[in-house]
mmCIF file of C-alpha atoms and ligand atoms in Angstrom:
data_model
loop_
_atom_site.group_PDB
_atom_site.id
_atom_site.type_symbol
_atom_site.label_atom_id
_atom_site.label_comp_id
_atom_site.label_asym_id
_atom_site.label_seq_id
_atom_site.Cartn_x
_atom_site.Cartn_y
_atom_site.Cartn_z
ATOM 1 C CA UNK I 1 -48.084 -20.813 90.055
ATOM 2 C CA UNK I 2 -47.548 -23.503 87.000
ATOM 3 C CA UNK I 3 -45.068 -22.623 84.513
ATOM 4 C CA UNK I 4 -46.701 -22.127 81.251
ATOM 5 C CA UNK I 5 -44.567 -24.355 78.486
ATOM 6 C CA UNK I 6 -45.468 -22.807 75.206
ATOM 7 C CA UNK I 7 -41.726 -23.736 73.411
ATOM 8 C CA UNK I 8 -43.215 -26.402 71.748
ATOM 9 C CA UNK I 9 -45.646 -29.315 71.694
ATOM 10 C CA UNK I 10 -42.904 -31.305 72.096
ATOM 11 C CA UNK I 11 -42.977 -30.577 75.878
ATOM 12 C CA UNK I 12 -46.040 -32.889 76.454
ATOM 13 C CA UNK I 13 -46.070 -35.647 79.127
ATOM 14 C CA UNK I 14 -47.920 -39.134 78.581
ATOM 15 C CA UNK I 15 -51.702 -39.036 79.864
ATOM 16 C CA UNK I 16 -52.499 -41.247 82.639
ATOM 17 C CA UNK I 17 -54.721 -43.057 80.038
ATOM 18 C CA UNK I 18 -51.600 -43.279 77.851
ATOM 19 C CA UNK I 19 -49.325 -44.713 80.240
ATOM 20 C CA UNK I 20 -52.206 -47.067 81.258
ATOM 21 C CA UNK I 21 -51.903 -48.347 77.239
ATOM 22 C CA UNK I 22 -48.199 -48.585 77.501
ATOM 23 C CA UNK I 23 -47.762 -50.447 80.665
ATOM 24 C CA UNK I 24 -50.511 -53.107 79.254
ATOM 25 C CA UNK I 25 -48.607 -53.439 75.730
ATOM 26 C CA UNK I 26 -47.573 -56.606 74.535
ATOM 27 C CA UNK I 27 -44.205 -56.481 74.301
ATOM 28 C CA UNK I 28 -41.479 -58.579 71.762
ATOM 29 C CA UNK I 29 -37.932 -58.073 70.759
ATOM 30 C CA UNK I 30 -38.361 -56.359 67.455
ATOM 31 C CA UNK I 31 -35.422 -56.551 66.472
ATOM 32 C CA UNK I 32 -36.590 -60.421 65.580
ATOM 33 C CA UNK I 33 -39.948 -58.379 64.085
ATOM 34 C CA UNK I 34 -41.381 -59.768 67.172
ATOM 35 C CA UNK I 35 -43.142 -57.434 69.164
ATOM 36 C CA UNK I 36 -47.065 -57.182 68.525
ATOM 37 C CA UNK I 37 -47.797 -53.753 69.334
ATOM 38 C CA UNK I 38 -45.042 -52.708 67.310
ATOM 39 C CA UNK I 39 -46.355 -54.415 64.334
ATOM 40 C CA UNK I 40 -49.595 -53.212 64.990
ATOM 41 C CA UNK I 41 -48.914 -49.800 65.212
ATOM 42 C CA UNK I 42 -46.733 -50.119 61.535
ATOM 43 C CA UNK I 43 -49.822 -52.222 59.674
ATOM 44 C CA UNK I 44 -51.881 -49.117 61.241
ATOM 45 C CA UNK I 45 -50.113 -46.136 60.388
ATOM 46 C CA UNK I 46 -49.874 -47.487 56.885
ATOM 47 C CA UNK I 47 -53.182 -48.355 56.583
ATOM 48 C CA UNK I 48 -54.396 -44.313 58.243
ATOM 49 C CA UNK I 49 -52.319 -43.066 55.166
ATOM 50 C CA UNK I 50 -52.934 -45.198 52.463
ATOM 51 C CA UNK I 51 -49.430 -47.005 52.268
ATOM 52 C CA UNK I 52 -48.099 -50.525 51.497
ATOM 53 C CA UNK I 53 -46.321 -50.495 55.009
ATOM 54 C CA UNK I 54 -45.077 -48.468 57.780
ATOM 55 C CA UNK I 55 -41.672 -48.524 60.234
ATOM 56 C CA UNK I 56 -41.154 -47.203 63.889
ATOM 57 C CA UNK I 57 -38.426 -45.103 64.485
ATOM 58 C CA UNK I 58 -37.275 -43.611 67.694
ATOM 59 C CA UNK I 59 -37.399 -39.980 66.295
ATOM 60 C CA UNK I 60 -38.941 -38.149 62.954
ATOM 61 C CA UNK I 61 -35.413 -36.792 62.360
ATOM 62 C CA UNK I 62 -34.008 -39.982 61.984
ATOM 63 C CA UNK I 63 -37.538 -41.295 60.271
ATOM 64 C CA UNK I 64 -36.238 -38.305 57.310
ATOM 65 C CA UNK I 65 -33.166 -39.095 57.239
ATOM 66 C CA UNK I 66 -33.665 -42.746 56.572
ATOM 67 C CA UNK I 67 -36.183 -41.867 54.055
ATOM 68 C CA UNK I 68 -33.956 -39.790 52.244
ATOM 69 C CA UNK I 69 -31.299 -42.522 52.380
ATOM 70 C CA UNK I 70 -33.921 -45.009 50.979
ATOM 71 C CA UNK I 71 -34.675 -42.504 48.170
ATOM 72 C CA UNK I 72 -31.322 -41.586 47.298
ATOM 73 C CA UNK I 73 -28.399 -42.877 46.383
ATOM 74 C CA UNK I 74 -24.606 -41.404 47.170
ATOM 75 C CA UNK I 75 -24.047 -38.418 45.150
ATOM 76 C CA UNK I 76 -27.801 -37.668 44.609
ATOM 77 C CA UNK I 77 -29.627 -34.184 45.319
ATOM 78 C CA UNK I 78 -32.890 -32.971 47.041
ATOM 79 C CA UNK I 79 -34.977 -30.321 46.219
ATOM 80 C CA UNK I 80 -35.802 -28.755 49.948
ATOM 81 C CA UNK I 81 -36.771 -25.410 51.260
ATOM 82 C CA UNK I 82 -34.636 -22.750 53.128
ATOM 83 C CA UNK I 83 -36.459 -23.370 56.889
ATOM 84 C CA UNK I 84 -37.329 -27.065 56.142
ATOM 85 C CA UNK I 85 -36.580 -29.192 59.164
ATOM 86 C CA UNK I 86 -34.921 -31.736 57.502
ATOM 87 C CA UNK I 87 -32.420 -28.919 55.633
ATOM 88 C CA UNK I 88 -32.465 -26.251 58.641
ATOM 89 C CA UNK I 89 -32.783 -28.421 61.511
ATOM 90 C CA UNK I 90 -31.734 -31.994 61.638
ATOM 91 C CA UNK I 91 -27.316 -30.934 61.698
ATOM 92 C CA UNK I 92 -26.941 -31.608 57.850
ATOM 93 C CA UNK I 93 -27.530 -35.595 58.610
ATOM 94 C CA UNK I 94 -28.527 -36.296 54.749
ATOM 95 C CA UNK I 95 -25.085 -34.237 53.829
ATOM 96 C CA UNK I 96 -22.674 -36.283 56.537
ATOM 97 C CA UNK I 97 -24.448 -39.300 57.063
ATOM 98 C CA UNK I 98 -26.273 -39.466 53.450
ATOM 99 C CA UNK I 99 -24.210 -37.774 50.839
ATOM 100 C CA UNK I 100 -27.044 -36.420 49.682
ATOM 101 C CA UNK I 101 -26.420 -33.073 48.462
ATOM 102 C CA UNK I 102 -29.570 -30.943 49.734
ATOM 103 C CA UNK I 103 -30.762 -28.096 46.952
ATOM 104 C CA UNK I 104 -31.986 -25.106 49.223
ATOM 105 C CA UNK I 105 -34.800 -22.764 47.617
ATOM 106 C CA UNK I 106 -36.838 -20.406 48.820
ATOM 107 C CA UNK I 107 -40.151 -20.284 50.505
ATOM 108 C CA UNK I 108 -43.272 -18.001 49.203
ATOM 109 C CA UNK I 109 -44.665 -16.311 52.021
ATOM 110 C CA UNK I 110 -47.495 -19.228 52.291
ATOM 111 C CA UNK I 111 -44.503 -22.124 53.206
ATOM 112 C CA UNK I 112 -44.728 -23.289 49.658
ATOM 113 C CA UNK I 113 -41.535 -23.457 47.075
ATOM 114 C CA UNK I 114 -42.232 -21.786 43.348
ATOM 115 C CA UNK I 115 -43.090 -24.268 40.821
ATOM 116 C CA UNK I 116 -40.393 -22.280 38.410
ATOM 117 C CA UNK I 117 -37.677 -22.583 41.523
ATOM 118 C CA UNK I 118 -38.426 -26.395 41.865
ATOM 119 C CA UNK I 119 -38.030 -26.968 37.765
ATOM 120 C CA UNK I 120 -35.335 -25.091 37.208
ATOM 121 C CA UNK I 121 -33.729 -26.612 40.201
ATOM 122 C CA UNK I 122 -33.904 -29.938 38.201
ATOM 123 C CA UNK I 123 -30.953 -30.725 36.992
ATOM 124 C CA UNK I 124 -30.288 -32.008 33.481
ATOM 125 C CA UNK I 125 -28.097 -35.570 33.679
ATOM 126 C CA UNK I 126 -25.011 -34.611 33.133
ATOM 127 C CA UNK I 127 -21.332 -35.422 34.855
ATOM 128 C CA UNK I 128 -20.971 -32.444 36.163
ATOM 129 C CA UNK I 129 -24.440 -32.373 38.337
ATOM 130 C CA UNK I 130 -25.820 -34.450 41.314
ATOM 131 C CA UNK I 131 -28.859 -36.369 40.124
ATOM 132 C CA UNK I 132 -31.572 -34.530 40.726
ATOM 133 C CA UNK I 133 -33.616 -37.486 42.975
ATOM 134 C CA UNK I 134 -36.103 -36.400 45.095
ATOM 135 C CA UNK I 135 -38.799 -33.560 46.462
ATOM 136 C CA UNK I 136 -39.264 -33.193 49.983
ATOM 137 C CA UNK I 137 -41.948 -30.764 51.527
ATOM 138 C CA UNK I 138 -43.102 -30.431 55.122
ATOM 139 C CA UNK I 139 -46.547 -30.031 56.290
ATOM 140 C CA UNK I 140 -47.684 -28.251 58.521
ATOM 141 C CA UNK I 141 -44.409 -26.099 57.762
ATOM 142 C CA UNK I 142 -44.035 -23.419 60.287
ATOM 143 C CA UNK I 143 -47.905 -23.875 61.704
ATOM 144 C CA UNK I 144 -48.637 -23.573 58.065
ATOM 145 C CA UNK I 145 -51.048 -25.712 56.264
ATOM 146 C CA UNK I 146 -49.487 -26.380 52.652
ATOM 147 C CA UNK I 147 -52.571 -25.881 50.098
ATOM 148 C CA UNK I 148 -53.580 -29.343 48.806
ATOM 149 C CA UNK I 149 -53.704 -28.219 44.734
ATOM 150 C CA UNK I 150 -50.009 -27.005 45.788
ATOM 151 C CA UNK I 151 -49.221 -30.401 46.784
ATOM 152 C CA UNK I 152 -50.131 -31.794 43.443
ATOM 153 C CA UNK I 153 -49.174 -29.351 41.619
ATOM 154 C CA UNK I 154 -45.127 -30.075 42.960
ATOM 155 C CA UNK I 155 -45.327 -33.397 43.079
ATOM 156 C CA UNK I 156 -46.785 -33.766 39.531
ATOM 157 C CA UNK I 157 -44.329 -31.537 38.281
ATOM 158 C CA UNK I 158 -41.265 -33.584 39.633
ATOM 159 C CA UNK I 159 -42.571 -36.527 39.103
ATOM 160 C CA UNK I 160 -42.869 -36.129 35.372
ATOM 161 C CA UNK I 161 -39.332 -35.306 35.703
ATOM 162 C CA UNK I 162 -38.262 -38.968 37.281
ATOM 163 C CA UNK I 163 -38.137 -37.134 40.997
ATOM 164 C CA UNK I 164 -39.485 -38.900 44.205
ATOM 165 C CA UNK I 165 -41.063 -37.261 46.511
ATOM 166 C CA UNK I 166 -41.025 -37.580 50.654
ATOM 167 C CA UNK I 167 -43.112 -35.645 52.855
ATOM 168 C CA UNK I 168 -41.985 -34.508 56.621
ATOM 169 C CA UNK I 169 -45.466 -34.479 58.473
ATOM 170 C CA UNK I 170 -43.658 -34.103 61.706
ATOM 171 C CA UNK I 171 -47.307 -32.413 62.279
ATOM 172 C CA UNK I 172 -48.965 -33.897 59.415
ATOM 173 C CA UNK I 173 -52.000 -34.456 61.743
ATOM 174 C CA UNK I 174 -52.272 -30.969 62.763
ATOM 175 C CA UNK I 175 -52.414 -30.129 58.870
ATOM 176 C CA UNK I 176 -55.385 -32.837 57.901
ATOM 177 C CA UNK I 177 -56.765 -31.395 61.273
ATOM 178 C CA UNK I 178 -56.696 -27.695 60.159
ATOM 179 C CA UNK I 179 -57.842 -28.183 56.415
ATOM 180 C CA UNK I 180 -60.767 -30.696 57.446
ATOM 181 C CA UNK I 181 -59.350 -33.551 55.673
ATOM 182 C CA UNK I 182 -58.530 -37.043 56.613
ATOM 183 C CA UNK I 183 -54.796 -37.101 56.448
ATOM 184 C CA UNK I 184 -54.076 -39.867 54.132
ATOM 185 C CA UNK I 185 -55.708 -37.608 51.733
ATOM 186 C CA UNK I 186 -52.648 -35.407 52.114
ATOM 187 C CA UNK I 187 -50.240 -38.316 51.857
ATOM 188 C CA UNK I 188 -51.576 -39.445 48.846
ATOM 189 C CA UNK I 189 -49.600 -37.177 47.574
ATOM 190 C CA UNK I 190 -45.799 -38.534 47.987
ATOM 191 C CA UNK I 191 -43.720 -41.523 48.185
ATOM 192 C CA UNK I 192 -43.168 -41.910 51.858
ATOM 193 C CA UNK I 193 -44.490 -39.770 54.560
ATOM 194 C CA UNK I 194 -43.101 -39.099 58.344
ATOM 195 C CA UNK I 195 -45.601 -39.126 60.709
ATOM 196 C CA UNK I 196 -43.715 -37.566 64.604
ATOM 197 C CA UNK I 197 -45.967 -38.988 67.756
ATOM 198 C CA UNK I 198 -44.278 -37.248 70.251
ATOM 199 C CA UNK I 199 -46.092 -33.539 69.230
ATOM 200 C CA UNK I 200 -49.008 -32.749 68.803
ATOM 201 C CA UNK I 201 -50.174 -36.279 69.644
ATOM 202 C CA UNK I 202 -48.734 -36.091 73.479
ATOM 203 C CA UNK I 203 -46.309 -39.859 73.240
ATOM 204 C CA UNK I 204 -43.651 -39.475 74.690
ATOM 205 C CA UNK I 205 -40.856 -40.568 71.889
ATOM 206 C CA UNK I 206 -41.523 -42.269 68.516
ATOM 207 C CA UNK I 207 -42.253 -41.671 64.835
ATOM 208 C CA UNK I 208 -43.030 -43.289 62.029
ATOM 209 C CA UNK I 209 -42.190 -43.826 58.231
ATOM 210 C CA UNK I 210 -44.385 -44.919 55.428
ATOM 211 C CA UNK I 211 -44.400 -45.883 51.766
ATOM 212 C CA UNK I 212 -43.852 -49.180 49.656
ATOM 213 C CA UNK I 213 -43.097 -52.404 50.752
ATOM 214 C CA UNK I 214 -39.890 -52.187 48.878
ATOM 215 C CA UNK I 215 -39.042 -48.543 50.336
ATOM 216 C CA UNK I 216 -39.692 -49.962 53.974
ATOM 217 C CA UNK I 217 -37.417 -52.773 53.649
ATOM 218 C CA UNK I 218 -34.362 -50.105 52.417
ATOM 219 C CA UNK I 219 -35.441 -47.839 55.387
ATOM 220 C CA UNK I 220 -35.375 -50.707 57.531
ATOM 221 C CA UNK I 221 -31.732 -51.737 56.777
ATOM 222 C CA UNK I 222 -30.807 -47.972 57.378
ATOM 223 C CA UNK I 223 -32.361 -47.560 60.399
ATOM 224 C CA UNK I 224 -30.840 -50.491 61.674
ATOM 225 C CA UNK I 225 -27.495 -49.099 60.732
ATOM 226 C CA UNK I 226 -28.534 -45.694 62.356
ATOM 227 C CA UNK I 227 -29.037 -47.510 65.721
ATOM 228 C CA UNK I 228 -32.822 -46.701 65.839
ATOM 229 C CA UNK I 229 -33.721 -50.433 65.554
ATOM 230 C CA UNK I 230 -34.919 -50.827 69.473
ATOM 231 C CA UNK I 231 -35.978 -54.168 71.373
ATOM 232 C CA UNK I 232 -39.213 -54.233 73.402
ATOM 233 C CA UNK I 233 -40.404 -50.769 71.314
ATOM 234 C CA UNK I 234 -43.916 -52.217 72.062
ATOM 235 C CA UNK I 235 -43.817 -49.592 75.165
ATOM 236 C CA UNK I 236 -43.630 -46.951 72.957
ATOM 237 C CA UNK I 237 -45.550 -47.603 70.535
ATOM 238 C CA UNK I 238 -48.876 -48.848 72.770
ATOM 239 C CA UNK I 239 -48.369 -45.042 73.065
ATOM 240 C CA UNK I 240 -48.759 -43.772 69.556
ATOM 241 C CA UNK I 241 -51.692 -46.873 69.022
ATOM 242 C CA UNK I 242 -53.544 -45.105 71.651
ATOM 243 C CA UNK I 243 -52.468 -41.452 70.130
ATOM 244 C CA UNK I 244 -53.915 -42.428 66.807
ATOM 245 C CA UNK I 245 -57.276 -43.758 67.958
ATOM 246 C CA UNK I 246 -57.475 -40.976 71.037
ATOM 247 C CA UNK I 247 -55.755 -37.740 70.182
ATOM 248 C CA UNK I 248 -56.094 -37.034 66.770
ATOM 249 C CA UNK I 249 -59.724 -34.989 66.578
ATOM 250 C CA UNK I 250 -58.513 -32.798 69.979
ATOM 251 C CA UNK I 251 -55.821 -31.364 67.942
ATOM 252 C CA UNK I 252 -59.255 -29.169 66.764
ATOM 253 C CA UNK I 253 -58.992 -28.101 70.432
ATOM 254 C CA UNK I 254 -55.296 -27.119 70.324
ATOM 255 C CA UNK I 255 -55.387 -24.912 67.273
ATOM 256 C CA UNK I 256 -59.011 -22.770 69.092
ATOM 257 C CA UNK I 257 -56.124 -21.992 71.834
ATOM 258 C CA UNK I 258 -53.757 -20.905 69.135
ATOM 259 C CA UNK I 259 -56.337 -18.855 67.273
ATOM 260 C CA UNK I 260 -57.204 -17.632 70.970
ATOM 261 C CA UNK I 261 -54.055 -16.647 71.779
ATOM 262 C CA UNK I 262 -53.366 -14.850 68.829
ATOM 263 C CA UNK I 263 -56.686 -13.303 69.507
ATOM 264 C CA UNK I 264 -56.143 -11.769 72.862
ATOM 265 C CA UNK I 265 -52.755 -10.450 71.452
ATOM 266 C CA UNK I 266 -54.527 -7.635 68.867
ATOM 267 C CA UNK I 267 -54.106 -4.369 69.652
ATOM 268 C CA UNK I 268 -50.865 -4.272 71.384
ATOM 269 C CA UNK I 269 -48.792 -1.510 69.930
ATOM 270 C CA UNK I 270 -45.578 -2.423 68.349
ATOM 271 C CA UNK I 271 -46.785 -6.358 68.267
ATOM 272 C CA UNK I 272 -47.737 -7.972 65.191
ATOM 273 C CA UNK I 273 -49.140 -11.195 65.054
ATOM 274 C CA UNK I 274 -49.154 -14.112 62.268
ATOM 275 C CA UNK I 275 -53.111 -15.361 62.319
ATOM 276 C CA UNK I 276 -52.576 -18.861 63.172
ATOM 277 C CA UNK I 277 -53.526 -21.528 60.807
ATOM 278 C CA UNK I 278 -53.087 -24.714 63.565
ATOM 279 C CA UNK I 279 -51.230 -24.843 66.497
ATOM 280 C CA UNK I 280 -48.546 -21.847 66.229
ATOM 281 C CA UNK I 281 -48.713 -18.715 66.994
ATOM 282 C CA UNK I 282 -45.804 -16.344 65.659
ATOM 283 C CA UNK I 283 -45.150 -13.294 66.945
ATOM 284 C CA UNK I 284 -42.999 -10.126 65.324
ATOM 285 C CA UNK I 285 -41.738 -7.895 67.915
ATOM 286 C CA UNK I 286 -40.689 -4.221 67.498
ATOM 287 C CA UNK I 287 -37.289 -3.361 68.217
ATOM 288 C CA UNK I 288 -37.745 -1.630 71.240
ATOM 289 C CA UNK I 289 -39.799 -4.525 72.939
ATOM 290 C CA UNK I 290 -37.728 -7.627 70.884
ATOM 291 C CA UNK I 291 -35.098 -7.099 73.269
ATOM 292 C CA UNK I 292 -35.125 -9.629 76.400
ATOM 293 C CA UNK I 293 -38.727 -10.675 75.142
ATOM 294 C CA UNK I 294 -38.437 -14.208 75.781
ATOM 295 C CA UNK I 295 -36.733 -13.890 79.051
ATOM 296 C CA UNK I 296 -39.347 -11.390 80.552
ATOM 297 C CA UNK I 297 -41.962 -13.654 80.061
ATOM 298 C CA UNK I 298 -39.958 -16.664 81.621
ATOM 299 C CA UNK I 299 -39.757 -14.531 85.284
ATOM 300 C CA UNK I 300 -43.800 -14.115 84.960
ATOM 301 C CA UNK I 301 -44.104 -18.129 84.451
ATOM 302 C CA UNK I 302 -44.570 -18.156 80.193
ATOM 303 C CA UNK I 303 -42.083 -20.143 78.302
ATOM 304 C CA UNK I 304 -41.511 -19.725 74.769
ATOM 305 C CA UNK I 305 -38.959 -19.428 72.226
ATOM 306 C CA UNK I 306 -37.787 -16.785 70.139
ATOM 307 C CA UNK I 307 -34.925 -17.594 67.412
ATOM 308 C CA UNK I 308 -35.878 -15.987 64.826
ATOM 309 C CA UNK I 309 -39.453 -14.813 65.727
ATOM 310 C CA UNK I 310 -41.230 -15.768 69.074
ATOM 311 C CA UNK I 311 -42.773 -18.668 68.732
ATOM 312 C CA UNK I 312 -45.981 -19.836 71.065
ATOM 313 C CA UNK I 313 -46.768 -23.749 70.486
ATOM 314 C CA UNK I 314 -49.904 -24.963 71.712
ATOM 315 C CA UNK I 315 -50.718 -28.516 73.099
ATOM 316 C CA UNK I 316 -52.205 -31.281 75.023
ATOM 317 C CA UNK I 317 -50.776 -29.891 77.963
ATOM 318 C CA UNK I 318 -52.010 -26.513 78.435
ATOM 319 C CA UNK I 319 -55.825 -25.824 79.357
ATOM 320 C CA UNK I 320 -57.939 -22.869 78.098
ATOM 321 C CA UNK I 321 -57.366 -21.319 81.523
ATOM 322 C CA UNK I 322 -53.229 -21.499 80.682
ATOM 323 C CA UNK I 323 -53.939 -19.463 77.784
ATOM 324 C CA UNK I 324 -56.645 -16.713 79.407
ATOM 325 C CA UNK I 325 -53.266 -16.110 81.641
ATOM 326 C CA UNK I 326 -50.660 -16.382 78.576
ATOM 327 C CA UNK I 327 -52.905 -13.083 77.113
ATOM 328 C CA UNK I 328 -52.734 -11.995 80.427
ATOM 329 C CA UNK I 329 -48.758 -12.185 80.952
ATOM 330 C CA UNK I 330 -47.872 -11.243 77.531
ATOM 331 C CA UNK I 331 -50.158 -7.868 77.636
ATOM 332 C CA UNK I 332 -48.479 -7.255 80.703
ATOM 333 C CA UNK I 333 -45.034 -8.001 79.446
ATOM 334 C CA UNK I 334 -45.234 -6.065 75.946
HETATM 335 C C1 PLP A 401 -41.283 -30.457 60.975
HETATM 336 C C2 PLP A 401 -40.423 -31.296 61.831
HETATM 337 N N1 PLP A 401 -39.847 -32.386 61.316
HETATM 338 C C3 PLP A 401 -39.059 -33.193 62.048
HETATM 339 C C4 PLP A 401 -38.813 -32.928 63.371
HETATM 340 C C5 PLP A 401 -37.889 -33.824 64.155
HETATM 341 O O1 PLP A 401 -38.541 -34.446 65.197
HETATM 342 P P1 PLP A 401 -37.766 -35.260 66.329
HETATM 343 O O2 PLP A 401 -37.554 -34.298 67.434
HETATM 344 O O3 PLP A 401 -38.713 -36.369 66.673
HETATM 345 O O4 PLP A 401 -36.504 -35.775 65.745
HETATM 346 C C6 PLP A 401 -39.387 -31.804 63.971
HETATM 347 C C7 PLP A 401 -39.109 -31.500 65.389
HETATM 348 O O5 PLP A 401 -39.481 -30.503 65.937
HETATM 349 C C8 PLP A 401 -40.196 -30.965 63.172
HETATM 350 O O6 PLP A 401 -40.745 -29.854 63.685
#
C-alpha cells in the first residue's frame, strides 16, 4: 500500500508534463546572464507580481536571506515574528552570515504581529541601538492567510517610519489562492517578495526574489557570494515557467483536501483541530494520545510531522482517495 507523505508539500516529485518542460528548456550559462529560460522565468515572475525585476535562487531560504542582506546593512535590525521562517527556521543565517540583528515579537493568534509591538519595536537613532531597517512578514504563515488591510496597515506604519519591508511568500500562491486574489495584489504590498517553487507548485528546487531593479542587482552580488549563482539553471527553471502557467489555480484543489481532512477529523475525542485556511491542517493532541502520535501513523502508511503540533501538508501529490484513507488511518490511530 502507498505511503501517504503528508510532512510537507515539499515532498512533491516533478509531473511527467513538468519534466517534459525541463528536458526541452533552452539552456545558457547564467552565470554570463545567458540562459533564456532563466531570464524568462525572472522577466515573468516580476511581471506576475508587479515588480521591476526578479532573480532565481536555488532555495527561498537563501532567496530571504539575500533579501535581507540587500535591505540591510551590517549592524541593522529586523522586525520579524517568533515562528517566522526566516527567524525560526533558516539557522540564524541573517545573524551569522548577515549581521543583521533579527527583533523577535510575538504573533496574535491570526499569524499577524500587533501594530503597537511593531512601533514600539522601532527604534529611535541613537548609538546605542541597531537601526531599525526593515519589516518582514510571511504569508501564508503557518497555513494562515495574513488579512490584506493587515498588510497595509504594517507596512504603512513602518514605512512612515523609514522601514523596508520584505515579504517571505514561501507559499505566497497558496495565500492569493485562498483569499481569491491575484497574488501580485498581495505583493503590492512590500519591497521585495520570495516566491518558493518547489511547494505547493510541485518543481523540484528553485525560488525566486523580486523587487527593484536596483534591489536585484544588490541581491544578485549576494547571491553570487552565497554560491547560489548556478550555470545551465534553465533546467530548473523550465520547471517553475511551467509551474506558474500550470499549477497555480489547482492549489484550489489542494486546500478542498485540507478542509477535507480536517473535516473527517471532527468528532474524535481528545482531538482538536485548527479549521484550515489553505493547505495545512494542524492538529492539537491530548496528552494521553500526543504520545508516539506521529510514529503510529507512520506503521499504518501516514507520514506527518509533529514538532510542536502535528502538522498534515497537503499537495500535488496526494489524490482525494489518499485523503478518504488519511481520515481513515488517523480515526483508527486516535
Ligand atoms: C515560509 C517558508 N519560507 C521559506 C522556506 C525555505 O524554503 P527552502 O526549503 O526552499 O529553503 C520555507 C520552507 O519550508 C517556508 O516554509
Amino acid at each position: 500500500m502507498k505511503t501517504i507523505d503528508l510532512r510537507s508539500d515539499t515532498v512533491t516529485q516533478p509531473t511527467p508534463a513538468m519534466r517534459e518542460a525541463m528536458m526541452e528548456a533552452e539552456l545558457g550559462d547564467d552565470v554570463f546572464g545567458d540562459d533564456p529560460t532563466v531570464n524568462a522565468l525572472q522577466a515573468r515572475i516580476a511581471q506576475v507580481l508587479g515588480f521591476e525585476a526578479g532573480l532565481f535562487l536555488p532555495t527561498a531560504t537563501q532567496s530571504n536571506l539575500v533579501a535581507l542582506m540587500s535591505h540591510c546593512q551590517r549592524g541593522d535590525e529586523y522586525i520579524v515574528g517568533q515562528m517566522a521562517h526566516t527567524y525560526r527556521w533558516e539557522a540564524g543565517g541573517a545573524a551569522v552570515l548577515g549581521s543583521i540583528q533579527p527583533q523577535p515579537l510575538e504573533h496574535q493568534p491570526d499569524g499577524t504581529l500587533k501594530l503597537a509591538d511593531i512601533e514600539a519595536a522601532i527604534k529611535p537613532d541613537d548609538p546605542h541601538f541597531a537601526r531599525s531597517r526593515l519589516l518582514c512578514l510571511e504569508n501564508t504563515l503557518h497555513g494562515k492567510v495574513i488579512p490584506q488591510s493587515y498588510l497595509e496597515a504594517a507596512t504603512g506604519l513602518v514605512r512612515r517610519r523609514g522601514l523596508s519591508t520584505h515579504l517571505d511568500g514561501a507559499r505566497l500562491f497558496n495565500a492569493a489562492v485562498g483569499a481569491g486574489l491575484p497574488a501580485r495584489e498581495i505583493a503590492k504590498f512590500f519591497d521585495s517578495v520570495t516566491v518558493c517553487f518547489s511547494k505547493g507548485l510541485g518543481c523540484p528546487a528553485g525560488a525566486a526574489l523580486v523587487g527593484s531593479q536596483d534591489f536585484i542587482a544588490r541581491a544578485r552580488r549576494w547571491r553570487k557570494m552565497a554560491g547560489g549563482t548556478m550555470r545551465q539553471a534553465g533546467v530548473l527553471a523550465g520547471a517553475a515557467l511551467y509551474a506558474l502557467e500550470h499549477h497555480v489555480q489547482r492549489l484550489a484543489e489542494d486546500h478542498a483536501k485540507a478542509r477535507r481532512l480536517a473535516e473527517g477529523l471532527q468528532g474524535l475525542p481528545g482531538v482538536t483541530v485548527e479549521a484550515p485556511q489553505t493547505n495545512m491542517v494542524f492538529v492539537d493532541l491530548a496528552p494521553e494520545k500526543a504520545q508516539g502520535a506521529v510514529e503510529r501513523l507512520k506503521q499504518r502508511g501516514l507520514l506527518c510531522t509533529g514538532l510542536y503540533r502535528m502538522r498534515f501538508v497537503t499537495h500535488l501529490d496526494v489524490s482525494h482517495d489518499d485523503i478518504e484513507r488519511a481520515v481513515a488511518i488517523l480515526r483508527e490511530a486516535l
